[in-house]
Coordinates of C-alpha atoms in Angstrom, one line a residue:
Chain A
M1 CA 222.9 141.7 102.0
A2 CA 223.0 144.3 104.7
A3 CA 220.1 143.8 106.8
K4 CA 218.4 147.1 106.8
A5 CA 218.7 147.0 102.9
F6 CA 216.3 143.7 102.4
W7 CA 212.9 145.5 102.6
P8 CA 213.7 148.4 100.3
V9 CA 215.2 146.2 97.8
A10 CA 212.2 143.9 98.1
I11 CA 209.7 146.8 97.4
A12 CA 212.1 148.0 94.7
L13 CA 211.8 144.6 93.0
I14 CA 208.0 144.6 93.1
L15 CA 208.0 148.1 91.6
A16 CA 210.4 147.2 89.1
A17 CA 208.3 144.3 88.0
I18 CA 205.2 146.3 87.8
G19 CA 207.1 148.9 85.7
L20 CA 208.4 146.1 83.5
T21 CA 204.8 145.0 82.8
Q22 CA 203.9 148.6 81.5
L23 CA 207.2 148.9 79.2
L24 CA 207.7 145.6 77.8
A25 CA 205.0 144.4 75.1
N26 CA 206.0 140.8 74.7
E27 CA 204.0 138.6 77.0
Y28 CA 206.3 135.4 76.7
Y29 CA 208.9 137.1 79.0
F30 CA 206.3 137.5 81.7
F31 CA 204.9 133.8 80.9
A32 CA 208.6 132.4 81.4
A33 CA 209.4 134.6 84.5
Y34 CA 206.3 133.7 86.3
V35 CA 207.4 130.0 86.4
V36 CA 210.6 131.0 87.9
L37 CA 209.1 133.1 90.5
Q38 CA 206.6 130.3 91.3
F39 CA 209.8 128.1 91.8
V40 CA 211.2 131.0 94.2
V41 CA 208.2 130.5 96.4
L42 CA 208.2 126.7 96.2
A43 CA 211.8 126.4 96.8
T44 CA 211.8 128.9 99.7
A45 CA 208.6 127.1 101.3
W46 CA 210.5 123.6 101.0
N47 CA 213.8 125.1 102.5
I48 CA 211.7 126.1 105.7
L49 CA 211.1 122.5 106.5
G50 CA 214.0 120.7 104.4
G51 CA 216.8 123.3 104.9
Y52 CA 215.9 124.9 108.3
T53 CA 214.6 121.8 110.1
G54 CA 216.1 118.9 108.1
Y55 CA 213.0 117.1 107.3
V56 CA 213.1 116.5 103.6
N57 CA 209.5 116.8 101.9
F58 CA 209.0 114.9 98.8
G59 CA 205.3 116.0 98.4
S60 CA 205.7 119.4 97.5
A61 CA 203.8 118.8 94.4
A62 CA 200.8 117.8 96.5
F63 CA 200.8 121.0 98.5
F64 CA 201.0 123.1 95.4
A65 CA 198.4 121.2 93.6
V66 CA 196.3 121.4 96.6
G67 CA 196.4 125.2 96.1
A68 CA 195.6 125.0 92.6
Y69 CA 192.7 122.9 93.0
C70 CA 191.5 124.9 95.9
S71 CA 191.3 127.8 93.4
V72 CA 189.7 125.7 90.9
A73 CA 186.7 124.8 93.2
L74 CA 186.5 128.2 94.6
I75 CA 186.2 129.7 90.8
K76 CA 183.7 127.1 89.9
A77 CA 181.7 127.4 93.1
F78 CA 181.8 131.2 93.8
D79 CA 183.7 132.8 90.9
A80 CA 185.9 134.0 93.9
P81 CA 188.6 136.7 93.1
L82 CA 192.3 135.9 93.0
P83 CA 193.3 137.5 96.6
V84 CA 190.4 135.2 98.3
L85 CA 191.9 132.1 96.1
I86 CA 195.3 132.9 97.4
L87 CA 194.3 133.0 101.1
A88 CA 192.1 130.0 100.9
A89 CA 194.7 127.9 99.2
G90 CA 197.3 129.1 101.9
A91 CA 194.9 128.1 104.5
V92 CA 193.8 124.6 103.1
S93 CA 197.5 123.8 102.2
G94 CA 198.6 125.0 105.7
L95 CA 196.0 122.7 107.4
I96 CA 197.1 119.6 105.5
G97 CA 200.9 120.5 106.4
L98 CA 199.8 120.6 109.9
A99 CA 197.9 117.2 109.4
T100 CA 200.9 115.9 107.6
G101 CA 203.1 117.0 110.5
Y102 CA 200.9 115.3 113.2
L103 CA 201.0 112.0 111.2
T104 CA 204.7 111.9 110.0
L105 CA 206.9 113.7 112.4
R106 CA 207.4 110.9 114.6
L107 CA 209.3 109.5 111.3
K108 CA 212.7 110.5 110.4
G109 CA 215.1 110.7 107.7
V110 CA 214.2 108.7 104.6
Y111 CA 211.1 107.4 106.2
F112 CA 209.5 110.9 106.4
A113 CA 210.4 111.4 102.7
I114 CA 208.4 108.3 101.9
A115 CA 205.5 109.4 104.0
T116 CA 205.2 112.7 102.2
L117 CA 205.5 111.1 98.8
A118 CA 202.8 108.7 99.7
L119 CA 200.6 111.7 100.8
A120 CA 200.9 113.1 97.5
I121 CA 199.7 110.0 95.8
V122 CA 196.6 109.9 98.3
L123 CA 195.9 113.6 97.4
E124 CA 196.1 113.0 93.9
T125 CA 193.8 110.1 94.1
F126 CA 191.2 112.1 95.8
I127 CA 191.6 115.0 93.4
T128 CA 191.4 112.3 90.2
N129 CA 187.9 111.0 91.6
W130 CA 186.5 114.4 92.4
D131 CA 184.2 115.3 89.5
F132 CA 183.4 118.9 90.6
V133 CA 187.1 120.0 89.8
G134 CA 187.4 118.0 86.5
G135 CA 188.3 114.7 87.7
A136 CA 191.0 112.7 85.7
S137 CA 189.9 114.4 82.4
G138 CA 190.8 117.7 84.0
T139 CA 189.0 121.4 83.6
F140 CA 189.0 124.5 82.0
V141 CA 189.5 127.7 83.8
L142 CA 188.5 131.2 82.3
R143 CA 190.6 134.1 83.1
P144 CA 188.8 137.2 83.8
K145 CA 188.6 139.3 80.8
E146 CA 190.2 142.5 82.1
V147 CA 192.5 143.5 85.1
W148 CA 193.0 146.8 86.3
L149 CA 196.5 148.3 85.5
F150 CA 197.4 145.6 83.1
D151 CA 197.0 145.0 79.4
S152 CA 197.2 141.4 79.8
Y153 CA 196.5 138.9 82.3
I154 CA 199.7 137.0 82.3
K155 CA 201.3 140.2 83.2
F156 CA 199.3 140.7 85.9
L157 CA 199.9 137.3 87.0
F158 CA 203.6 137.6 86.9
A159 CA 203.3 140.8 89.2
V160 CA 201.2 138.7 91.5
M161 CA 203.6 136.1 91.8
M162 CA 206.5 138.7 92.1
V163 CA 204.7 140.0 95.3
L164 CA 204.2 136.2 96.6
A165 CA 207.9 135.6 95.9
V166 CA 209.2 138.6 98.0
A167 CA 206.6 137.8 100.8
A168 CA 207.7 134.1 100.9
V169 CA 211.4 135.0 100.9
G170 CA 210.7 137.9 103.6
I171 CA 209.0 135.3 105.7
A172 CA 212.0 132.7 105.4
R173 CA 214.4 135.3 106.3
S174 CA 212.6 136.5 109.5
I175 CA 212.2 132.9 110.6
E176 CA 215.8 132.5 109.9
R177 CA 216.9 135.2 112.3
S178 CA 214.2 134.6 115.1
K179 CA 214.0 132.3 118.0
L180 CA 212.0 130.2 115.9
G181 CA 214.8 129.8 113.5
R182 CA 217.3 128.8 115.9
G183 CA 215.1 126.3 117.5
L184 CA 214.5 124.9 114.0
A185 CA 218.3 124.7 113.4
A186 CA 218.6 123.1 116.8
I187 CA 216.2 120.5 115.7
R188 CA 218.2 119.9 112.4
D189 CA 221.5 119.7 114.2
D190 CA 220.2 117.2 116.9
E191 CA 216.7 116.6 117.8
V192 CA 217.3 115.2 121.4
A193 CA 219.8 117.8 122.4
A194 CA 217.3 120.3 121.3
E195 CA 214.5 119.0 123.2
C196 CA 216.8 118.8 126.3
M197 CA 217.6 122.3 125.9
G198 CA 214.2 123.2 126.1
V199 CA 213.3 123.5 122.6
P200 CA 209.5 122.2 122.2
T201 CA 210.6 120.1 119.2
L202 CA 207.1 118.6 118.1
R203 CA 205.5 122.1 118.3
L204 CA 208.2 123.7 116.2
K205 CA 208.2 121.0 113.6
L206 CA 204.6 121.3 113.2
L207 CA 204.9 125.1 112.7
A208 CA 207.6 124.5 110.1
T209 CA 205.2 121.9 108.2
T210 CA 202.5 124.4 108.3
I211 CA 204.3 127.4 107.4
S212 CA 205.9 125.4 104.5
G213 CA 202.5 123.9 103.3
T214 CA 201.1 127.2 103.3
L215 CA 203.6 128.8 101.2
M216 CA 203.4 125.9 98.6
G217 CA 199.7 126.1 98.5
V218 CA 199.8 130.1 98.0
A219 CA 202.3 129.2 94.9
G220 CA 199.7 127.0 93.4
A221 CA 196.7 129.2 93.9
P222 CA 197.2 131.5 90.8
Y223 CA 198.1 128.5 88.7
P224 CA 194.7 127.5 87.2
Y225 CA 194.7 131.0 85.7
Y226 CA 198.3 130.6 84.3
V227 CA 197.6 127.3 82.6
T228 CA 193.8 127.9 82.0
Y229 CA 193.5 123.9 81.9
L230 CA 194.4 122.1 84.8
D231 CA 194.5 118.3 85.2
P232 CA 195.7 116.2 88.2
L233 CA 198.6 114.8 86.1
S234 CA 200.3 118.2 85.5
A235 CA 199.4 119.7 88.9
F236 CA 200.7 116.7 90.8
N237 CA 203.7 116.4 88.7
L238 CA 206.8 115.0 90.1
S239 CA 208.8 117.6 88.8
Y240 CA 207.5 120.2 91.2
A241 CA 208.7 118.0 94.0
V242 CA 212.2 117.5 92.4
N243 CA 212.7 121.1 91.7
A244 CA 211.5 122.1 95.2
I245 CA 214.3 120.0 96.3
A246 CA 217.0 120.5 93.9
M247 CA 216.8 124.4 93.9
P248 CA 217.5 124.9 97.8
M249 CA 220.3 122.2 97.4
I250 CA 222.2 123.9 94.4
G251 CA 221.7 127.2 96.0
G252 CA 222.2 126.4 99.6
T253 CA 219.9 125.2 102.5
M254 CA 221.3 127.2 105.2
T255 CA 220.1 130.6 104.5
W256 CA 217.0 132.4 102.7
L257 CA 219.1 133.3 99.9
G258 CA 220.1 129.9 98.8
P259 CA 216.5 128.8 97.5
V260 CA 216.3 132.1 95.6
V261 CA 219.6 131.6 93.9
G262 CA 219.0 128.2 93.1
A263 CA 215.4 128.8 91.8
L264 CA 216.6 131.6 89.5
L265 CA 219.4 129.7 88.1
L266 CA 217.7 126.4 87.4
G267 CA 214.3 127.8 86.7
T268 CA 216.0 130.3 84.3
A269 CA 218.1 127.4 82.7
Q270 CA 214.9 125.3 82.3
Q271 CA 212.9 128.2 80.6
V272 CA 215.9 128.8 78.1
A273 CA 216.3 125.2 77.6
T274 CA 212.5 124.8 76.7
V275 CA 212.7 127.2 74.2
T276 CA 216.1 126.7 72.6
I277 CA 216.7 123.1 72.9
S278 CA 213.7 120.8 73.8
S279 CA 211.0 120.9 76.4
E280 CA 211.8 117.5 77.5
L281 CA 215.1 118.4 78.7
N282 CA 214.1 120.3 81.7
L283 CA 214.4 117.4 84.3
L284 CA 217.6 116.3 82.7
I285 CA 219.1 119.7 83.3
V286 CA 218.0 119.6 87.2
G287 CA 219.4 115.8 87.6
V288 CA 222.7 116.8 86.2
M289 CA 223.2 120.0 88.0
L290 CA 221.9 118.6 91.3
V291 CA 224.5 115.6 91.0
G292 CA 227.1 118.1 90.4
F293 CA 226.6 120.5 93.3
V294 CA 226.1 117.5 95.7
I295 CA 229.6 116.3 94.7
L296 CA 231.3 119.7 94.3
A297 CA 229.6 122.0 96.6
P298 CA 227.6 120.2 99.0
E299 CA 226.7 123.5 100.9
G300 CA 225.2 125.3 97.5
I301 CA 226.4 128.2 95.7
V302 CA 225.8 130.4 98.9
G303 CA 228.2 128.0 100.9
L304 CA 230.6 128.0 98.1
V305 CA 230.6 131.8 98.1
R306 CA 231.0 132.2 101.8
K307 CA 233.6 129.8 102.0
T308 CA 235.7 131.6 99.1
I309 CA 235.3 134.9 100.8
R310 CA 236.4 133.5 104.2
R311 CA 239.6 131.9 102.5
G312 CA 240.2 135.1 100.9
R313 CA 240.1 137.2 104.0
R314 CA 242.7 134.6 105.7
R315 CA 245.2 135.7 103.0
Chain B
M1 CA 211.6 119.3 156.4
N2 CA 211.4 120.1 152.7
P3 CA 210.7 117.2 150.5
P4 CA 213.8 115.9 148.4
L5 CA 214.4 117.8 145.2
L6 CA 214.2 114.7 143.1
Q7 CA 212.5 111.4 143.9
I8 CA 213.0 108.5 141.9
Q9 CA 210.5 105.7 142.9
D10 CA 210.7 102.2 141.6
M11 CA 212.0 103.2 138.2
T12 CA 211.7 100.3 135.7
K13 CA 212.8 100.4 132.2
R14 CA 212.9 97.5 129.7
F15 CA 214.2 97.3 126.2
G16 CA 212.6 94.3 124.8
G17 CA 213.4 91.4 127.0
F18 CA 216.1 93.1 128.6
T19 CA 215.8 94.9 132.0
A20 CA 217.9 97.9 131.9
L21 CA 216.4 99.4 135.2
D22 CA 214.8 97.5 137.7
Q23 CA 212.8 99.2 140.5
V24 CA 215.3 101.7 141.2
T25 CA 214.5 104.0 144.1
I26 CA 216.7 107.2 144.7
E27 CA 216.3 110.4 146.5
I28 CA 218.4 113.5 146.2
A29 CA 218.3 116.3 148.6
R30 CA 218.4 119.8 147.5
G31 CA 221.8 121.3 147.0
A32 CA 223.4 117.9 147.2
R33 CA 226.3 116.4 145.2
F34 CA 225.4 113.1 144.4
G35 CA 227.4 110.6 142.4
L36 CA 226.1 107.8 140.3
I37 CA 228.5 105.0 139.5
G38 CA 228.4 101.2 138.4
P39 CA 230.2 99.1 135.8
N40 CA 229.5 99.7 132.0
G41 CA 226.0 98.8 131.0
S42 CA 224.5 98.9 134.4
G43 CA 221.7 101.5 133.5
K44 CA 223.4 104.8 134.6
T45 CA 222.8 106.5 131.5
T46 CA 219.5 105.0 131.0
L47 CA 218.4 106.2 134.5
I48 CA 219.5 109.8 133.4
N49 CA 217.3 109.3 130.1
C50 CA 214.3 108.6 132.2
V51 CA 215.1 111.5 134.5
S52 CA 215.4 114.1 131.6
G53 CA 212.7 112.8 129.6
V54 CA 214.4 111.2 126.7
L55 CA 213.1 107.9 127.5
A56 CA 209.8 107.1 128.9
P57 CA 210.0 104.6 131.7
D58 CA 208.0 101.5 131.9
G59 CA 207.2 101.7 135.6
G60 CA 207.8 104.1 138.5
T61 CA 207.5 107.8 139.2
I62 CA 209.6 110.9 139.1
R63 CA 209.1 113.8 141.4
F64 CA 210.8 116.9 141.0
D65 CA 210.5 119.6 143.8
G66 CA 207.4 117.7 144.9
T67 CA 205.7 117.6 141.4
D68 CA 205.2 114.3 139.8
I69 CA 207.0 114.8 136.1
T70 CA 207.1 111.1 135.1
T71 CA 205.0 112.0 131.9
L72 CA 206.3 115.5 131.3
K73 CA 208.0 116.0 127.8
A74 CA 211.8 116.7 127.9
H75 CA 211.7 120.3 127.2
R76 CA 209.3 121.0 130.0
R77 CA 211.6 119.2 132.4
T78 CA 214.4 121.5 131.2
R79 CA 212.3 124.6 131.8
L80 CA 211.5 123.4 135.3
G81 CA 215.2 123.1 136.0
I82 CA 216.7 119.8 135.1
A83 CA 219.4 120.1 132.7
R84 CA 222.1 117.6 131.5
G85 CA 224.9 116.9 129.3
F86 CA 225.3 114.0 127.1
Q87 CA 227.7 111.2 127.3
I88 CA 228.6 111.6 123.7
P89 CA 228.6 115.2 122.9
K90 CA 225.8 116.2 121.1
P91 CA 226.6 119.8 119.9
F92 CA 224.4 121.8 117.5
A93 CA 227.1 121.3 114.8
S94 CA 226.0 124.2 112.2
M95 CA 226.1 126.7 114.9
T96 CA 228.9 128.6 116.7
V97 CA 229.6 128.1 120.2
R98 CA 227.8 131.4 121.1
E99 CA 224.6 130.0 119.2
N100 CA 224.7 126.6 121.0
L101 CA 224.3 128.5 124.2
A102 CA 221.9 131.1 122.9
V103 CA 219.4 127.9 122.3
P104 CA 218.9 127.0 126.0
L105 CA 219.3 130.8 127.1
E106 CA 216.4 131.4 124.9
Y107 CA 214.1 128.4 125.0
A108 CA 214.8 127.0 128.6
A109 CA 216.1 130.0 130.7
G110 CA 213.5 132.4 128.9
A111 CA 215.9 135.1 128.3
R112 CA 215.3 137.4 125.4
I113 CA 217.9 138.1 123.1
G114 CA 219.7 141.4 124.1
P115 CA 222.5 142.4 125.8
G116 CA 221.3 140.4 128.9
I117 CA 221.9 137.2 126.8
E118 CA 225.4 138.1 125.6
D119 CA 226.5 138.7 129.1
E120 CA 225.2 135.4 130.1
V121 CA 227.1 133.6 127.3
G122 CA 230.3 135.3 128.0
E123 CA 230.0 134.5 131.8
I124 CA 229.3 130.8 131.1
L125 CA 232.0 130.6 128.5
A126 CA 234.6 132.1 130.7
M127 CA 233.5 129.8 133.8
V128 CA 234.1 126.7 131.5
G129 CA 237.2 128.1 129.5
L130 CA 235.7 128.6 126.1
E131 CA 235.5 132.3 125.8
E132 CA 238.3 132.4 123.0
K133 CA 236.2 129.8 121.0
A134 CA 232.8 131.8 121.1
E135 CA 232.6 132.4 117.5
A136 CA 234.3 129.1 116.5
N137 CA 232.0 126.4 114.7
A138 CA 231.1 123.8 117.3
A139 CA 231.7 121.1 114.5
G140 CA 235.4 122.2 114.8
L141 CA 236.1 121.9 118.4
T142 CA 238.3 119.2 120.0
Q143 CA 236.9 116.5 122.1
I144 CA 237.9 118.4 125.2
E145 CA 236.5 121.4 123.9
M146 CA 233.0 119.6 122.9
R147 CA 232.7 118.1 126.6
K148 CA 233.2 122.0 127.9
L149 CA 230.4 123.0 125.5
E150 CA 228.4 120.2 126.5
L151 CA 228.7 121.4 130.3
A152 CA 228.3 125.2 129.1
R153 CA 225.0 124.4 127.2
A154 CA 223.6 122.6 130.3
L155 CA 224.5 125.7 132.4
A156 CA 222.9 127.9 129.9
A157 CA 219.5 126.3 130.6
K158 CA 219.9 127.8 134.3
P159 CA 219.6 124.5 136.1
V160 CA 218.3 123.7 139.4
L161 CA 219.5 120.3 139.0
L162 CA 222.7 119.7 136.7
I163 CA 223.2 116.2 135.7
S164 CA 226.9 115.5 134.2
D165 CA 226.9 112.4 132.1
E166 CA 230.6 111.6 131.9
A167 CA 231.6 115.1 131.5
M168 CA 235.4 114.1 132.2
A169 CA 236.0 110.9 130.1
G170 CA 239.0 111.4 128.0
L171 CA 240.3 114.4 129.9
S172 CA 243.6 114.9 131.3
S173 CA 244.1 115.1 135.2
T174 CA 244.5 118.8 135.2
E175 CA 241.4 119.3 133.1
V176 CA 239.4 116.7 135.4
D177 CA 240.4 119.1 138.2
D178 CA 239.1 122.1 136.0
I179 CA 235.9 120.5 135.8
L180 CA 235.4 119.6 139.2
A181 CA 236.3 123.0 140.3
I182 CA 233.5 124.5 138.2
L183 CA 230.9 121.8 139.6
L184 CA 232.0 122.5 143.0
I185 CA 231.5 126.5 142.2
L186 CA 228.0 125.6 140.9
N187 CA 227.1 123.5 143.7
E188 CA 228.2 126.4 146.3
R189 CA 225.8 128.6 144.1
G190 CA 222.9 126.2 145.2
I191 CA 222.7 124.0 141.9
T192 CA 222.2 120.5 142.9
V193 CA 224.7 118.3 140.9
I194 CA 224.4 114.5 139.8
M195 CA 227.6 113.2 138.5
I196 CA 228.0 110.0 136.4
E197 CA 231.7 109.4 136.3
H198 CA 234.0 106.3 135.8
I199 CA 237.0 108.3 137.3
M200 CA 236.7 107.3 140.8
R201 CA 239.1 109.9 142.1
A202 CA 236.9 112.7 140.8
V203 CA 233.5 110.9 142.0
M204 CA 234.9 110.1 145.5
R205 CA 236.1 113.6 145.8
F206 CA 233.3 115.3 144.7
S207 CA 230.1 113.4 145.9
E208 CA 228.5 113.8 149.3
R209 CA 226.4 110.8 148.7
I210 CA 227.0 107.8 146.1
A211 CA 224.5 105.2 144.7
V212 CA 226.0 102.2 142.8
L213 CA 223.9 100.6 139.9
D214 CA 224.9 97.1 138.9
A215 CA 222.9 95.4 136.0
G216 CA 219.7 97.7 136.4
R217 CA 219.7 97.6 140.2
K218 CA 220.5 99.9 143.0
I219 CA 223.1 97.6 144.8
A220 CA 224.4 100.3 147.3
E221 CA 224.0 103.8 148.6
G222 CA 225.9 106.1 150.9
T223 CA 228.8 108.2 151.7
P224 CA 232.0 107.7 149.7
E225 CA 233.6 105.9 152.5
E226 CA 230.8 103.5 153.0
I227 CA 230.7 102.8 149.3
L228 CA 234.6 102.0 149.4
R229 CA 234.0 99.6 152.0
D230 CA 231.0 97.9 150.7
A231 CA 231.6 94.4 149.7
G232 CA 228.9 94.3 147.1
V233 CA 230.4 97.0 145.2
E234 CA 233.6 95.4 145.2
R235 CA 232.1 92.4 143.7
A236 CA 230.2 94.4 141.2
Y237 CA 233.5 96.1 139.9
L238 CA 236.0 93.2 140.4
G239 CA 234.1 90.0 140.4
E240 CA 234.2 87.2 143.0

């Protein structure tokens, strides 16, 4: 995409999404599209640490769930409005991202992945034992009865998630093209060489875990209103972690476009399969596609398309 | 008189029970061409890793330009002006050659992206003879090109002290001459150069002073002529 076209297209997408909510009556489409957009945010957030920096986070579900439970706590305590929930969830998840970074970034490769998975289990245990937010049995969350401009709350949430998705992708894209992005790429390629070339590797890695954690928490913030009943098992579900990894891998981890393509493709496929075949089939689809892509197109769809274009030009 | 640019004092590094460096003391004057030689496993690269901050020494101090940098992180040392190449090239494989140079230019030399940085990249690539490869992917370079990239990337950090760790291994003799010529030009411009090399012809021709390491100890230091006459050096290389 041409550099200047990004933001006009992004704003057009948001306006189109709001327009659709006024035209289309069937709530189901927005109910399904919300999940797809939520995965756009999660996959994009994962890719900032996993794709740009080269650190595989297996604990995405934990950051997402922390965002969701942060909302639950604020709704129960203050009946806080949605924008406040989103900001607070982002802040808390970002702080946890920073702390995780401090504790684990001396680990590399598979050890880092295991540490993030362990973090997810620790946080899940904590939430399961916190009665104020419902503990193990979960909790009901009542949606506000009315919302300005929208005739249903699901449509409103869909529009909100559209804004969040566009914002997340915009942030990832700016990082990719910045000095920060080039520093992160240097870390991914060779951390020792990066440090010796003047890149403050620890600081940049902490920035990456913080930004990534923040965006994941933001994705989880509206979730309690979406499901209206939240329990630790579903909020910390491993499928979030698996999807957050699989989507960028399938789309391509080197650019902001990869996670978007992967999330749209895989997210939509799962939504369609849930309705047409079975709701248990989701992870199977993810698994099969992931294996296929890792073998056939290790650089993802975006990498594959680029390679094809380059080959075409040479002829 | 000015203090030496680099003062390595009683540097000691152990890996488990193995002492890789044993109280090595070396001083390098500003503007010098300094050779560091020794048999394989004698501790040359370990010493460089301690100087560049990749490894933390177990004992001793390093002073650069009069300030103690012993506990400074590697990237801070690079910003102060210590740049190095790696014996086994470590290119940023997902980037082009140009982008490889942009990283140290942005992070170490502090230049902002803009027309300035492009000129710098072009100048450095022309100097090492890689200008044709500017847009090539670093992963696709030949061994020789990777060594040149390694040197170019170190230059992009705008070093005061350049450490070249076997930049010439595997090169043909004309290519060795090319690299020597580059290093001499850099030295004339005021950059202090430490050369670690196995190619004796190159080290002897290039260096004003040479230190010899053997089994983690400095066994000799002097001018190339003195080193060639030194009985201990001969023993270290050729045996009794």
